[in-house]
Tab-separated table of C-alpha atoms in Angstrom:
chain	number	residue	atom	x	y	z
A	7	PHE	CA	12.902	-0.641	-8.439
A	8	PHE	CA	15.218	-1.033	-5.754
A	9	LEU	CA	12.615	-2.757	-3.433
A	10	CYS	CA	10.055	-5.070	-4.981
A	11	ARG	CA	8.387	-6.640	-1.967
A	12	THR	CA	6.679	-4.998	1.367
A	13	ASN	CA	8.924	-7.264	3.378
A	14	GLN	CA	11.985	-5.828	1.924
A	15	ALA	CA	10.973	-2.312	3.020
A	16	LEU	CA	10.178	-3.557	6.535
A	17	ASP	CA	13.352	-5.164	6.853
A	18	ILE	CA	15.196	-1.996	6.034
A	19	ILE	CA	13.063	0.056	8.426
A	20	GLU	CA	13.972	-2.638	11.269
A	21	ALA	CA	17.585	-2.528	10.386
A	22	VAL	CA	17.651	1.219	10.538
A	23	GLY	CA	16.042	1.336	13.891
A	24	SER	CA	14.595	4.839	13.459
A	25	ASP	CA	10.993	5.869	14.528
A	26	ASN	CA	11.008	8.320	11.715
A	27	VAL	CA	11.275	6.096	8.645
A	28	PHE	CA	8.005	4.733	7.070
A	29	VAL	CA	6.654	2.944	3.871
A	30	GLN	CA	5.143	4.794	1.000
A	31	TYR	CA	2.775	2.013	-0.187
A	32	ASP	CA	1.909	1.769	-3.963
A	33	ILE	CA	-1.147	-0.291	-3.991
A	34	TYR	CA	-1.151	-0.694	-7.926
A	35	HIS	CA	2.494	-1.919	-7.899
A	36	MET	CA	2.161	-4.212	-4.755
A	37	GLN	CA	-1.132	-5.867	-6.336
A	38	ILE	CA	0.997	-6.716	-9.430
A	39	MET	CA	4.349	-7.617	-7.554
A	40	GLU	CA	3.099	-9.729	-4.592
A	41	GLY	CA	-0.814	-9.654	-4.505
A	42	ASN	CA	-2.434	-10.518	-0.945
A	43	LEU	CA	-2.945	-6.562	-0.472
A	44	ALA	CA	-5.318	-7.158	2.586
A	45	SER	CA	-3.229	-9.125	4.737
A	46	THR	CA	-0.008	-7.252	3.805
A	47	ILE	CA	-1.572	-3.927	4.627
A	48	GLU	CA	-2.887	-5.094	7.841
A	49	ARG	CA	0.334	-6.737	8.783
A	50	SER	CA	2.366	-3.589	7.816
A	51	LEU	CA	0.044	-0.774	8.555
A	52	LYS	CA	1.910	0.627	11.518
A	53	LEU	CA	4.938	1.288	9.251
A	54	ILE	CA	2.915	2.821	6.331
A	55	ALA	CA	2.657	6.553	6.238
A	56	HIS	CA	1.225	6.949	2.866
A	57	MET	CA	-0.554	4.924	0.256
A	58	GLN	CA	-0.564	5.594	-3.473
A	59	VAL	CA	-4.008	4.397	-5.036
A	60	ALA	CA	-4.554	3.308	-8.652
A	61	ASP	CA	-6.345	0.236	-9.897
A	62	PRO	CA	-4.618	-2.374	-12.228
A	63	PRO	CA	-4.482	-3.484	-14.919
A	64	ALA	CA	-4.623	0.045	-16.338
A	65	ARG	CA	-3.548	2.247	-13.361
A	66	HIS	CA	-6.909	4.151	-13.190
A	67	GLU	CA	-9.076	5.345	-10.527
A	68	PRO	CA	-10.493	2.589	-7.952
A	69	GLY	CA	-13.260	0.654	-9.285
A	70	THR	CA	-12.023	0.389	-12.570
A	71	GLY	CA	-9.758	-2.649	-12.463
A	72	GLU	CA	-9.242	-5.807	-10.332
A	73	ILE	CA	-8.922	-4.510	-6.978
A	74	ASN	CA	-12.009	-4.602	-4.603
A	75	PHE	CA	-11.230	-1.352	-2.822
A	76	GLY	CA	-14.547	-1.481	-0.734
A	77	PHE	CA	-13.356	-4.727	0.680
A	78	LEU	CA	-9.868	-3.487	1.126
A	79	LEU	CA	-10.786	-0.385	2.896
A	80	SER	CA	-13.377	-1.927	5.122
A	81	LEU	CA	-10.821	-4.234	6.668
A	82	THR	CA	-9.313	-1.542	8.666
A	83	SER	CA	-10.004	1.479	10.702
A	84	TRP	CA	-7.560	3.903	8.811
A	85	ILE	CA	-10.296	4.391	6.236
A	86	CYS	CA	-11.133	7.785	7.943
A	87	SER	CA	-7.604	9.077	7.502
A	88	THR	CA	-7.734	10.688	4.203
A	89	GLU	CA	-4.299	12.045	4.555
A	90	LEU	CA	-2.749	8.493	4.245
A	91	PHE	CA	-3.835	8.153	0.651
A	92	ALA	CA	-2.887	9.782	-2.821
A	93	TRP	CA	-5.999	9.300	-5.103
A	94	PRO	CA	-5.652	9.495	-8.678
A	95	THR	CA	-6.874	12.726	-10.303
């Protein structure tokens, strides 16, 4: 991967200075690479345009692995925005 941490993407967005550049946030990889999903998502939410959802360690649907998606989604008001997510099929 070119970028391995959320802060790297946020730094690039800030350097570019465009209001048309956003993060595609991969929940599965960010749990593996940096953890601390709840605070990272809350801190970065205004720059996240899309979230890819899968549950580590096997990259299956939410509820089959180590992430407590109920807790994660309850933290923010964006739960109602289904367009923000890419759910596994």
